[in-house]
Short mmCIF file of N, CA and C and ligand atoms in Angstrom, two decimals:
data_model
loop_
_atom_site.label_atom_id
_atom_site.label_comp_id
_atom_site.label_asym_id
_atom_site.label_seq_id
_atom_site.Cartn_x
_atom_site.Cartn_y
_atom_site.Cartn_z
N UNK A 1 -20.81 18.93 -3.38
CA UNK A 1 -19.39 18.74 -3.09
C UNK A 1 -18.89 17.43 -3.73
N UNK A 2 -17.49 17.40 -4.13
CA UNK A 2 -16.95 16.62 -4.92
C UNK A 2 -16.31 15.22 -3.63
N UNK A 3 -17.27 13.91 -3.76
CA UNK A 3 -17.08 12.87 -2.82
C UNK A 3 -15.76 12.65 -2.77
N UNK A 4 -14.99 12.94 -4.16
CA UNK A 4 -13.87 12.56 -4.17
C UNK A 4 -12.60 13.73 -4.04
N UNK A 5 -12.92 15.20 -3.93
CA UNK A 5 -12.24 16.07 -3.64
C UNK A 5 -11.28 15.62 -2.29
N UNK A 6 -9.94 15.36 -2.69
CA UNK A 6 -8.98 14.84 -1.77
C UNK A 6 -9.08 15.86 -0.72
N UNK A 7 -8.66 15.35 0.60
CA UNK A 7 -8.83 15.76 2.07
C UNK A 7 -7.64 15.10 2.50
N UNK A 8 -7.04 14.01 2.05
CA UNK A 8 -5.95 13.52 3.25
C UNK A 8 -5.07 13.68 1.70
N UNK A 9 -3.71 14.37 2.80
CA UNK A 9 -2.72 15.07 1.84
C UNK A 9 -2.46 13.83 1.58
N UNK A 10 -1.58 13.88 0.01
CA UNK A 10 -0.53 13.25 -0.49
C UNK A 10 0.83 13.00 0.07
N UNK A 11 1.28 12.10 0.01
CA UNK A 11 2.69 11.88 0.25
C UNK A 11 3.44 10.48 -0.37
N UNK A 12 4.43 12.14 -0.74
CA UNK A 12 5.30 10.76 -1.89
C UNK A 12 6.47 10.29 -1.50
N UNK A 13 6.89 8.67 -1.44
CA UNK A 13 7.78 8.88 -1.44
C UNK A 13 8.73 7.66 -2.40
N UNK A 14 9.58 6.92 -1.71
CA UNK A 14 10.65 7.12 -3.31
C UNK A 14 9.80 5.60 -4.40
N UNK A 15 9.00 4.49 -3.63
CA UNK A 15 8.47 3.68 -3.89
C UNK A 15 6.92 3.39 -4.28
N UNK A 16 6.14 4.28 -3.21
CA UNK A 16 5.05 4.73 -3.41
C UNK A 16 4.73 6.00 -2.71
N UNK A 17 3.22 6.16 -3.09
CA UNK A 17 2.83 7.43 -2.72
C UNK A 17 1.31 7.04 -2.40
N UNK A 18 1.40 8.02 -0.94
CA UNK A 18 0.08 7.55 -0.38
C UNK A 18 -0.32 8.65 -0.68
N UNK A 19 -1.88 8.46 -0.86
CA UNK A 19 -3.12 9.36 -1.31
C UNK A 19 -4.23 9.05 -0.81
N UNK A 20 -5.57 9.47 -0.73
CA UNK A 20 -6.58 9.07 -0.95
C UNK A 20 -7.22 8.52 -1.86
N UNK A 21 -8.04 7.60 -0.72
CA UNK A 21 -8.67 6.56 -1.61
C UNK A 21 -9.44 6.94 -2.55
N UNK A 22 -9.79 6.23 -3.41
CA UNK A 22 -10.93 6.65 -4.79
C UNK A 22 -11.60 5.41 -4.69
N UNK A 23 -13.29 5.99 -5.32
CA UNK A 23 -14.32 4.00 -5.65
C UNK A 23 -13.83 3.76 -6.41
N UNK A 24 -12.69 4.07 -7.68
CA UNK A 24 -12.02 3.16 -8.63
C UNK A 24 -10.78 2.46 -8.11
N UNK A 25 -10.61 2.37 -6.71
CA UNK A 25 -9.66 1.65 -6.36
C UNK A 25 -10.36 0.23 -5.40
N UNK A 26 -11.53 -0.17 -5.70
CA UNK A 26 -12.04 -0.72 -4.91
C UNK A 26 -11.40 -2.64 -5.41
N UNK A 27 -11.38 -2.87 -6.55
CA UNK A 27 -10.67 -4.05 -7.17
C UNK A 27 -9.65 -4.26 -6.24
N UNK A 28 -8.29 -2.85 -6.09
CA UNK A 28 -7.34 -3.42 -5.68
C UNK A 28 -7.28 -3.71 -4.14
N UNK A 29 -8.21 -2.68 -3.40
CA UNK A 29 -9.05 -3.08 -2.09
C UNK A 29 -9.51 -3.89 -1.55
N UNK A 30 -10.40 -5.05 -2.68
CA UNK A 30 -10.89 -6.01 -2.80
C UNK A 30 -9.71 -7.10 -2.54
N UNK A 31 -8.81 -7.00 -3.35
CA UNK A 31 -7.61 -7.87 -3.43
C UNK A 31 -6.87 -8.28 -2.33
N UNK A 32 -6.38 -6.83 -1.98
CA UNK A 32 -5.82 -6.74 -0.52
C UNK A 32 -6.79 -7.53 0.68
N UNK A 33 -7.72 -7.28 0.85
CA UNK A 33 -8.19 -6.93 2.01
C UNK A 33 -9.07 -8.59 2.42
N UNK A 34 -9.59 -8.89 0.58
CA UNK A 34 -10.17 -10.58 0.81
C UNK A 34 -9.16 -11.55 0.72
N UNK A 35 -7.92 -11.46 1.67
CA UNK A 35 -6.77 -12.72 1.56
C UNK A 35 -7.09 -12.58 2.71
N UNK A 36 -7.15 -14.51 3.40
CA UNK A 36 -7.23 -14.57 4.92
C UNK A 36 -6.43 -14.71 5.56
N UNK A 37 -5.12 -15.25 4.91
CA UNK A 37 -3.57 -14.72 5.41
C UNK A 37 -3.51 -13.43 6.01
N UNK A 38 -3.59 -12.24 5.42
CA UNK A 38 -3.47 -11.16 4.94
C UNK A 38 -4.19 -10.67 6.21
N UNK A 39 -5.05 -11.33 6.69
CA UNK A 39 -6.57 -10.45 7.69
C UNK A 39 -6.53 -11.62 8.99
N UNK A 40 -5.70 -12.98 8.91
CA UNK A 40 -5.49 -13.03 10.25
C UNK A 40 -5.19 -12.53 10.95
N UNK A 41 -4.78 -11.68 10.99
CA UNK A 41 -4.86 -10.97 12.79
C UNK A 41 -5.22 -9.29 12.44
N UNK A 42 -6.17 -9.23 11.55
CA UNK A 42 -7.58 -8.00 11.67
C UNK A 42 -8.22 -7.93 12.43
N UNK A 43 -8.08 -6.63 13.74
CA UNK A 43 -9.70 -6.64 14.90
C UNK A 43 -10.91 -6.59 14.37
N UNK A 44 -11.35 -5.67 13.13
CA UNK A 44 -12.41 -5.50 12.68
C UNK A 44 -13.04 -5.90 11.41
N UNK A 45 -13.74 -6.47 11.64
CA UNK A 45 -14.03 -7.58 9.83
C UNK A 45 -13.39 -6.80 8.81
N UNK A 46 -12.85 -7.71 7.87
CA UNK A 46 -12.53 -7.31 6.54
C UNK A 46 -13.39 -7.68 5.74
N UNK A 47 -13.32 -6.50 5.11
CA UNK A 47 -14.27 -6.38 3.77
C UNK A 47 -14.19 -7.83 3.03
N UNK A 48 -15.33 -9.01 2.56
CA UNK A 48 -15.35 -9.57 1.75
C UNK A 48 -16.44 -10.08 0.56
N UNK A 49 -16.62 -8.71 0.60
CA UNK A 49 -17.34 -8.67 -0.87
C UNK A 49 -16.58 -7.55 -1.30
N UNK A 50 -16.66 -7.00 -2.86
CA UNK A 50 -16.55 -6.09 -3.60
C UNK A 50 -17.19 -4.85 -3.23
N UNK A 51 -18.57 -4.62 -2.99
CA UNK A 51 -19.45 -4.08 -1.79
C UNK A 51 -18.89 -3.27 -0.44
N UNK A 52 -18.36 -4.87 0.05
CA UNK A 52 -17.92 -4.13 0.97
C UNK A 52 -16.26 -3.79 1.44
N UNK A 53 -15.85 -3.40 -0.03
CA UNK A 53 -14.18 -2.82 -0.62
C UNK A 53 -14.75 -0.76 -0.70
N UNK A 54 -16.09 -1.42 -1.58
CA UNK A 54 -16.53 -0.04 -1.81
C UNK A 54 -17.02 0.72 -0.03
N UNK A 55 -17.66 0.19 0.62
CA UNK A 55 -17.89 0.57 1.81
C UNK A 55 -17.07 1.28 2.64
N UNK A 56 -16.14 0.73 2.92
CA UNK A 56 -14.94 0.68 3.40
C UNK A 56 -13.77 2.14 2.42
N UNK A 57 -14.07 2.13 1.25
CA UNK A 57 -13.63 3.57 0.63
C UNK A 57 -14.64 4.77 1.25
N UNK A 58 -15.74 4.65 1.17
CA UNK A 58 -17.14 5.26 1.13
C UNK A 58 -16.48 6.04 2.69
N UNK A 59 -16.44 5.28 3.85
CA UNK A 59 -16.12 5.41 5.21
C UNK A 59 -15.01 6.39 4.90
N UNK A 60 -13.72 5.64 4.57
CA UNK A 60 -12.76 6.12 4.81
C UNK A 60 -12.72 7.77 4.28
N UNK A 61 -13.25 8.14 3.17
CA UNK A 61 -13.16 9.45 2.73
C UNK A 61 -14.40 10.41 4.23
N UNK A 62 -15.46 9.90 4.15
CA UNK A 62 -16.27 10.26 5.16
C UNK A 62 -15.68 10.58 6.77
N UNK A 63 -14.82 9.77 6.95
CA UNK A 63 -13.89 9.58 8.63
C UNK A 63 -13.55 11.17 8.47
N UNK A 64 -12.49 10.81 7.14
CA UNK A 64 -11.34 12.21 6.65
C UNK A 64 -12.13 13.56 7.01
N UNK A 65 -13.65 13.54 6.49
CA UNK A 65 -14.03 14.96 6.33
C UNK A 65 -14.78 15.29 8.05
N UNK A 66 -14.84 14.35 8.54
CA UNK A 66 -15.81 14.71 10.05
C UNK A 66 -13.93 14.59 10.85
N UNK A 67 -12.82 14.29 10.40
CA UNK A 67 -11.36 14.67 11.38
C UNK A 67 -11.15 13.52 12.16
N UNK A 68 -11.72 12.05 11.65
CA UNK A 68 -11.80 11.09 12.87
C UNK A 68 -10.72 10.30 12.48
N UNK A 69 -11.03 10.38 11.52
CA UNK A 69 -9.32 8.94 10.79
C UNK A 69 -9.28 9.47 9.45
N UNK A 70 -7.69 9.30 9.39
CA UNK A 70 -6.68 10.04 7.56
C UNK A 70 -6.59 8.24 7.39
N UNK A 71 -7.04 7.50 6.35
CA UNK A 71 -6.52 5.91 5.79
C UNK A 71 -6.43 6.26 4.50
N UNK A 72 -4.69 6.94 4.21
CA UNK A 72 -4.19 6.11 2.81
C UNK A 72 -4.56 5.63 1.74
N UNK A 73 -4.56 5.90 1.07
CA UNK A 73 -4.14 4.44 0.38
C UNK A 73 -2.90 4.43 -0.30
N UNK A 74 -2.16 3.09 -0.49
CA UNK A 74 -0.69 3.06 -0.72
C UNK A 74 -0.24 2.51 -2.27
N UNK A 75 -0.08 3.64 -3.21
CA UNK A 75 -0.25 3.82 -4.53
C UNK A 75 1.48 3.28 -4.75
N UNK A 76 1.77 1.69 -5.46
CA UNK A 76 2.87 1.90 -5.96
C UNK A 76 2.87 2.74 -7.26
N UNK A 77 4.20 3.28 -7.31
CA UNK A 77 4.34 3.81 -8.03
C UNK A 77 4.40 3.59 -9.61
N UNK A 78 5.23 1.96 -9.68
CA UNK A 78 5.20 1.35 -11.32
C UNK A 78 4.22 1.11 -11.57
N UNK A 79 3.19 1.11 -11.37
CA UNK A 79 1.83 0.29 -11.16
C UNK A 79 0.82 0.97 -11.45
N UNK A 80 1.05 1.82 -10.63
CA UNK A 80 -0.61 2.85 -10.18
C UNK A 80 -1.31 1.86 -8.83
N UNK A 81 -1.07 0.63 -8.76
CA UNK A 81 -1.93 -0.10 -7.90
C UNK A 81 -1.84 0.10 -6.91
N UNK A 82 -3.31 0.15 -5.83
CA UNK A 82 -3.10 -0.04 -4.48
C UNK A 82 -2.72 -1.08 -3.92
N UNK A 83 -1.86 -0.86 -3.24
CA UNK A 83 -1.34 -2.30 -2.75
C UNK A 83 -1.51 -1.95 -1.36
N UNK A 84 -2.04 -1.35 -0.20
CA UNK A 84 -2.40 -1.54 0.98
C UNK A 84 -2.80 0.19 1.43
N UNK A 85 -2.74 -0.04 3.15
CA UNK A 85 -3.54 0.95 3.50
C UNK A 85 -2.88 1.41 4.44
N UNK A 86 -2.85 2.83 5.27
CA UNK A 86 -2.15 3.52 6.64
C UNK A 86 -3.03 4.26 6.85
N UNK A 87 -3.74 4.13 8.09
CA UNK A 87 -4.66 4.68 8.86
C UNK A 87 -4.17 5.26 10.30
N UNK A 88 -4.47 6.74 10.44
CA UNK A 88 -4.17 7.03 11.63
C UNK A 88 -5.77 7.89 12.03
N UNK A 89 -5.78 7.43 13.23
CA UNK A 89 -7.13 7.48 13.68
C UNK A 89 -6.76 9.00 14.81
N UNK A 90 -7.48 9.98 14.19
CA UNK A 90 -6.95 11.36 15.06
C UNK A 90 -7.34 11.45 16.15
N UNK A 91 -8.71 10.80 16.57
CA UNK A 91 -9.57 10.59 17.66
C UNK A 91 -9.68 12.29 17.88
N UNK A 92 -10.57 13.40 17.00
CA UNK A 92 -10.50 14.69 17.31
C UNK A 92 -9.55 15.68 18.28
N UNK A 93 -8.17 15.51 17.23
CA UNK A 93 -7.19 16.47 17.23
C UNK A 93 -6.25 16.04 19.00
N UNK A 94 -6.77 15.10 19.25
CA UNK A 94 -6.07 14.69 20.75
C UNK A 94 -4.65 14.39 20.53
N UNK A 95 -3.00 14.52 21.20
CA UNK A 95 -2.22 14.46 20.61
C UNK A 95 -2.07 13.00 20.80
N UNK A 96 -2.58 11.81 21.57
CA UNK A 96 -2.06 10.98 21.81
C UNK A 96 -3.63 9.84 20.37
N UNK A 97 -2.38 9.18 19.76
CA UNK A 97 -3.45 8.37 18.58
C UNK A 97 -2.98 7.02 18.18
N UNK A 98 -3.80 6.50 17.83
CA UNK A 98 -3.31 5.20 17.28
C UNK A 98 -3.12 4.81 15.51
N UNK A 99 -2.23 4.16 15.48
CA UNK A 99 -2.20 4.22 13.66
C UNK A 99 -2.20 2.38 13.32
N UNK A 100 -2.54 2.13 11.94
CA UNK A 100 -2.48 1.15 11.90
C UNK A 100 -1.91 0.61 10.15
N UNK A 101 -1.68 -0.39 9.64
CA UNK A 101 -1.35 -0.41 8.40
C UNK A 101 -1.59 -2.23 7.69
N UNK A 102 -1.60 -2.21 6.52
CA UNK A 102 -1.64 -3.28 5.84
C UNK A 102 -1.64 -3.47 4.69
N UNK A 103 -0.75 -4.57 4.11
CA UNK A 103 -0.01 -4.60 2.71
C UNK A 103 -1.04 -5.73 2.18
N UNK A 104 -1.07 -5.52 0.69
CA UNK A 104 -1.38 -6.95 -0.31
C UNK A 104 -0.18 -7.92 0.05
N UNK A 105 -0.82 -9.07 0.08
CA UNK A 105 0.04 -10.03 0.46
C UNK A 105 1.76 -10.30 -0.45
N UNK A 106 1.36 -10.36 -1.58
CA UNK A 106 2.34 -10.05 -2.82
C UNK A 106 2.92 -9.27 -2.82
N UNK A 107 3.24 -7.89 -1.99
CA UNK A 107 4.18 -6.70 -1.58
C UNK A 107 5.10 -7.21 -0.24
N UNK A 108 4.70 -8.88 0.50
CA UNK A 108 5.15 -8.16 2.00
C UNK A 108 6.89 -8.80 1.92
N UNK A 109 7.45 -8.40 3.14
CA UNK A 109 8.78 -8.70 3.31
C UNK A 109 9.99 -7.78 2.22
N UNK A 110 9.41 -6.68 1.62
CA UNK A 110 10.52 -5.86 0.54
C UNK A 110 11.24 -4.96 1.48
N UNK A 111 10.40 -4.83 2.76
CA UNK A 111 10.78 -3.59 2.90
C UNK A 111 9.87 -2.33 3.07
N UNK A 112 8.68 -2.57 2.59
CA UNK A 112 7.99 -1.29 2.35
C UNK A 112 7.32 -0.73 3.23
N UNK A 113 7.06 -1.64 4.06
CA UNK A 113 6.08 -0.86 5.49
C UNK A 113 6.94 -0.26 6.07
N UNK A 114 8.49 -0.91 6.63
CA UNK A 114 9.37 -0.04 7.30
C UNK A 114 9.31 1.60 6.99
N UNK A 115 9.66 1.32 5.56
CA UNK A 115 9.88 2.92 4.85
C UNK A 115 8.38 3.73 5.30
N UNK A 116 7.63 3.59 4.91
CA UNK A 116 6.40 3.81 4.70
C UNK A 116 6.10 4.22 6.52
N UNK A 117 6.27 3.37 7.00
CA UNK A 117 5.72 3.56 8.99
C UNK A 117 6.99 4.79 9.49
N UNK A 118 8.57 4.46 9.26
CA UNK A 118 8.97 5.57 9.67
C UNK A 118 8.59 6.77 8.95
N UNK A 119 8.51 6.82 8.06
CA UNK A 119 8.23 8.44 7.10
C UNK A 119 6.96 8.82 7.46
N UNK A 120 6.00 8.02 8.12
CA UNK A 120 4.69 8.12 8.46
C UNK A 120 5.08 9.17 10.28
N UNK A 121 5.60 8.12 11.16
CA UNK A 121 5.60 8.51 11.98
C UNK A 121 6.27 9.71 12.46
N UNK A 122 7.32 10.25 11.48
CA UNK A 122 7.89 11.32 11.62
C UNK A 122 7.21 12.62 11.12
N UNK A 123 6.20 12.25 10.43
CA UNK A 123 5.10 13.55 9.63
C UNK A 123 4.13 13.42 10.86
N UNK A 124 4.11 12.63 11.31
CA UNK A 124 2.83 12.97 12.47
C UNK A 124 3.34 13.67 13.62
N UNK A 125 4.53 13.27 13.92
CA UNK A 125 5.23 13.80 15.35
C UNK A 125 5.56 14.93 15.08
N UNK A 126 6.21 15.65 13.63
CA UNK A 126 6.70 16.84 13.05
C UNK A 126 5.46 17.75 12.43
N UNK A 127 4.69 17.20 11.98
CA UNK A 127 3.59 18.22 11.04
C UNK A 127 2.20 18.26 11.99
N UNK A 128 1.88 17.33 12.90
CA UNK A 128 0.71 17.22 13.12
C UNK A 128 0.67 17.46 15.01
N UNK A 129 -0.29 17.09 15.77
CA UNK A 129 -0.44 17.55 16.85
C UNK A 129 0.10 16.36 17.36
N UNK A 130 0.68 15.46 17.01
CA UNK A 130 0.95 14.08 17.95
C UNK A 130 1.99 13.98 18.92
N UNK A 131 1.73 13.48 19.95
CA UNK A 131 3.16 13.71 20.85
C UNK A 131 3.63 12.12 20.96
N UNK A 132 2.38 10.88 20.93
CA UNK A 132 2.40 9.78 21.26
C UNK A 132 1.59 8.92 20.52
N UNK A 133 2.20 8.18 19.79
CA UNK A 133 1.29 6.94 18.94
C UNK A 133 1.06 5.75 19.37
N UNK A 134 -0.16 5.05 19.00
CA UNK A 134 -0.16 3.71 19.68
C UNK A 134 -0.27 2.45 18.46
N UNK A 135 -0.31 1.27 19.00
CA UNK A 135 -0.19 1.01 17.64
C UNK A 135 -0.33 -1.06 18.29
N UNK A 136 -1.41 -1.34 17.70
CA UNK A 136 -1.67 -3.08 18.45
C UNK A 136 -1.82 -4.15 17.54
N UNK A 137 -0.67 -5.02 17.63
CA UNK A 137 -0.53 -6.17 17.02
C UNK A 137 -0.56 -7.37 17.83
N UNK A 138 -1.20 -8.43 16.95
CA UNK A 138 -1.03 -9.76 17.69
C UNK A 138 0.17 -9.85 18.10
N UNK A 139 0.17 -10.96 19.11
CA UNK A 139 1.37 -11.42 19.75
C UNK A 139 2.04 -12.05 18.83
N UNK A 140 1.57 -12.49 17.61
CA UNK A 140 2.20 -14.21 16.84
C UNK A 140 2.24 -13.73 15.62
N UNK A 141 1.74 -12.12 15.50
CA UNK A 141 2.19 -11.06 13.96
C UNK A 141 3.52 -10.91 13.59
N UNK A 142 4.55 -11.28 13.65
CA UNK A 142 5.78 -11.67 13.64
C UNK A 142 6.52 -10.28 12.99
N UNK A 143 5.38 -10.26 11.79
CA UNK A 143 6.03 -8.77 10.79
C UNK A 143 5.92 -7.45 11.40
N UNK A 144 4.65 -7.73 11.99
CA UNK A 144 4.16 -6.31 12.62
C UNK A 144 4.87 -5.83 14.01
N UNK A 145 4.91 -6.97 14.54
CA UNK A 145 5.58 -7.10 15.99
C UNK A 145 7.08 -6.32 15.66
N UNK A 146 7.99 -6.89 14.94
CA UNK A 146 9.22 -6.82 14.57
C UNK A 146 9.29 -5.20 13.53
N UNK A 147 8.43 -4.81 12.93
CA UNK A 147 7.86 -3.44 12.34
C UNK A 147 8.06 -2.61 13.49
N UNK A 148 7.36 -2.77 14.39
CA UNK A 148 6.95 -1.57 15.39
C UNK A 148 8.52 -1.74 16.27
N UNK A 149 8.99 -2.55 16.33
CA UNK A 149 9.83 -2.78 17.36
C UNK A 149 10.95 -2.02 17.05
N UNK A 150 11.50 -2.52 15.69
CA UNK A 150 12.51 -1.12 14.88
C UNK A 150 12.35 -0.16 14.09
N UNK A 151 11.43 0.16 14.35
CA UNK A 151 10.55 1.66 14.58
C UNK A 151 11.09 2.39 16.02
N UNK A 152 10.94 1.88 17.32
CA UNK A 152 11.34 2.11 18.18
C UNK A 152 10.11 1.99 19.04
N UNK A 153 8.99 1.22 18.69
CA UNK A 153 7.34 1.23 19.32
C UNK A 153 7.99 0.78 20.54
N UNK A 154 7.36 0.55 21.96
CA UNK A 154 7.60 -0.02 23.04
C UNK A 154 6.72 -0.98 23.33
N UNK A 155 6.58 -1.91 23.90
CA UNK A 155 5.85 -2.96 24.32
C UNK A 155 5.30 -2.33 25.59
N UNK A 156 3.79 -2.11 25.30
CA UNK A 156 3.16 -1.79 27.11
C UNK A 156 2.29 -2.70 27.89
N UNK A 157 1.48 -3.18 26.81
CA UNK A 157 0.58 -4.60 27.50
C UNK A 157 0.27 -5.56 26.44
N UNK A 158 -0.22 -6.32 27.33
CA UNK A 158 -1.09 -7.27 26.38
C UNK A 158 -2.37 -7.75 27.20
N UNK A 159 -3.40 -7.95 26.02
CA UNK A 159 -4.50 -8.60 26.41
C UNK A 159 -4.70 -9.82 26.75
N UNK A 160 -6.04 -10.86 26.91
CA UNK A 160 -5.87 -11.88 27.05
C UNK A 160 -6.18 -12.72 25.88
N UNK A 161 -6.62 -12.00 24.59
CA UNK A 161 -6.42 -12.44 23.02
C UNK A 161 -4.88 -12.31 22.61
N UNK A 162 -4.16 -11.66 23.00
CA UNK A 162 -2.80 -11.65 22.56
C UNK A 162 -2.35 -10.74 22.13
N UNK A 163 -3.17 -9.23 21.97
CA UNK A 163 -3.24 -8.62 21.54
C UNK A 163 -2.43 -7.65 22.20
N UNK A 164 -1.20 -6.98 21.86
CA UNK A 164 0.03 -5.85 22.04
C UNK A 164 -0.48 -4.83 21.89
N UNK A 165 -0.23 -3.80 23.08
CA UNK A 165 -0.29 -2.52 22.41
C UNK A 165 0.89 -1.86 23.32
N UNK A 166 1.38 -1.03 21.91
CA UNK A 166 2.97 -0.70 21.60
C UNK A 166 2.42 1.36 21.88
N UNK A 167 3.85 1.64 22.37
CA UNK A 167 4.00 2.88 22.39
C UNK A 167 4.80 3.58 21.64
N UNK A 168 5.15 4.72 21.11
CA UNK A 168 6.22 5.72 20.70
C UNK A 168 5.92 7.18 21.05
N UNK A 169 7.07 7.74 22.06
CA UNK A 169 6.74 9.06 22.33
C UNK A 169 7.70 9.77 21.35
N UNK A 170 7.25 11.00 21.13
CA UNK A 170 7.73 11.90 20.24
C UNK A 170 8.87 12.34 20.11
C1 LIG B 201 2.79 -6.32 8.93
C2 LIG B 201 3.10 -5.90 7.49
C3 LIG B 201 2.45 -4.56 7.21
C4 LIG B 201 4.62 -5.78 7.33
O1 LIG B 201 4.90 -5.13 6.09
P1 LIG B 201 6.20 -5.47 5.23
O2 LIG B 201 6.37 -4.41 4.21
O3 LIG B 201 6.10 -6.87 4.75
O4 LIG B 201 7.32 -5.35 6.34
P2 LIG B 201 8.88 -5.13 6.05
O5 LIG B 201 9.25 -5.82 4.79
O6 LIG B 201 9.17 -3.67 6.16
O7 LIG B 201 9.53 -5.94 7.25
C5 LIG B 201 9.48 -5.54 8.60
C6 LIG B 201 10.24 -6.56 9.43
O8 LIG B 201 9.43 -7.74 9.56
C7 LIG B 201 10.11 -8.85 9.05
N1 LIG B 201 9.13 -9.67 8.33
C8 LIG B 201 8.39 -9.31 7.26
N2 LIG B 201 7.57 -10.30 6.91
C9 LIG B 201 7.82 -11.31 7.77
C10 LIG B 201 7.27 -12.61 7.95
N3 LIG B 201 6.29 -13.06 7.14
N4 LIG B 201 7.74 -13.39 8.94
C11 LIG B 201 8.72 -12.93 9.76
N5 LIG B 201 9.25 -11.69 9.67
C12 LIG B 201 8.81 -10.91 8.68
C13 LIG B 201 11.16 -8.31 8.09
O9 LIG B 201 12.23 -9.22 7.95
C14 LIG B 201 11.54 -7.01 8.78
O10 LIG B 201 12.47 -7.21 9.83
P3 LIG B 201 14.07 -7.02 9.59
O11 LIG B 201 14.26 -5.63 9.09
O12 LIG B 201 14.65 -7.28 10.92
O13 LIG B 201 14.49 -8.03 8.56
C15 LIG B 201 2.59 -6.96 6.47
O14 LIG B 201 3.12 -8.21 6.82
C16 LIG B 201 1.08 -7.05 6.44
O15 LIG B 201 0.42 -6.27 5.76
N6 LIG B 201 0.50 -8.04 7.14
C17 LIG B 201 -0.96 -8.25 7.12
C18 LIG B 201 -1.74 -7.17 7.78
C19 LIG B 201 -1.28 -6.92 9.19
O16 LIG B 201 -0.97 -7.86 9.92
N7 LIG B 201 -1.25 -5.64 9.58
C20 LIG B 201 -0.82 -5.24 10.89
C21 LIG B 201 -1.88 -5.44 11.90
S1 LIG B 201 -1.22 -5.03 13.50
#
């Protein structure tokens, strides 16, 4: 079987187009993902080797084919480059899931996650089994916080790291 035979649909839209990942996108993976700006407020280590850019592709196509998590990757369009990632974690077909996202540092503040998170969240609530998304940012994520918020996410708790977790029902 072809490692790289796409599994998580395409979707285009007017800026970029998310696809699946490829190991020839591991450079721009690398890029993204080893800024510590960029990964302050990451729950789960970021990749910082090249290694482990490729790892982290390796997974993500693997998640796709066992139904556990669809992660993007976010293809501008002038470019070809990946410039970040959208992961929604299906947790086996349950309607209630959590999604998550992250830009190269050099993309943020245009605009693009907005576009990108509503057009996201409306294919999940419309095409897919989801009734309810979740979605957890630091308290002091300013972008993300303010992302989810005009989105229409809800504020439900917080931890004692600082850590938000936001709601949207369908
Ligand atoms: C969070 C993130 C995805 C936002 O993406 P983005 O494309 O830059 O966001 P947008 O440009 O669509 O902006 C969303 C809102 O946040 C605001 N914003 C963006 N960057 C900001 C910043 N650095 N400081 C304060 N506000 C900011 C925007 O002004 C906008 O609000 P507005 O419409 O009221 O003006 C991006 O900052 C990122 O990748 N951060 C690192 C990884 C991360 O934290 N992921 C989320 C983990 S929960």
């Amino acid at each position: 079987m072809d490692p790289e035979e796409p599994i998580v649909p395409t979707i285009e839209l007017e800026k970029v187009i998310l696809r699946q990942l490829k190991v020839s996108d591991r450079d721009d993976i690398f890029e993204a993902y080893s800024d510590k700006e960029a990964m302050r407020f990451r729950r789960n280590p970021a990749p910082r080797t090249i290694q482990d850019a490729d790892a982290m592709i390796s997974r993500s196509i693997l998640d796709a084919r066992l139904n556990k998590a669809f992660r993007w990757g976010i293809e501008e369009r002038i470019s070809g480059k990946i410039i970040g990632t959208f992961v929604w974690k299906v947790e086996n077909g349950k309607s209630e899931s959590e999604i998550g996202y992250s830009l190269n540092k050099g993309w943020w503040n245009q605009g693009l996650m907005t576009t990108i998170l509503s057009a996201m969240v409306s294919r999940l609530f419309e095409k897919e089994n989801v009734t309810t998304l979740f979605a957890i940012a630091h308290r002091l994520n300013v972008a993300s916080v303010r992302l989810l918020n005009k989105n229409g996410f809800v504020r439900m708790s917080e931890d004692r790291e600082g850590l938000v977790t936001f709601k949207k029902n369908r």
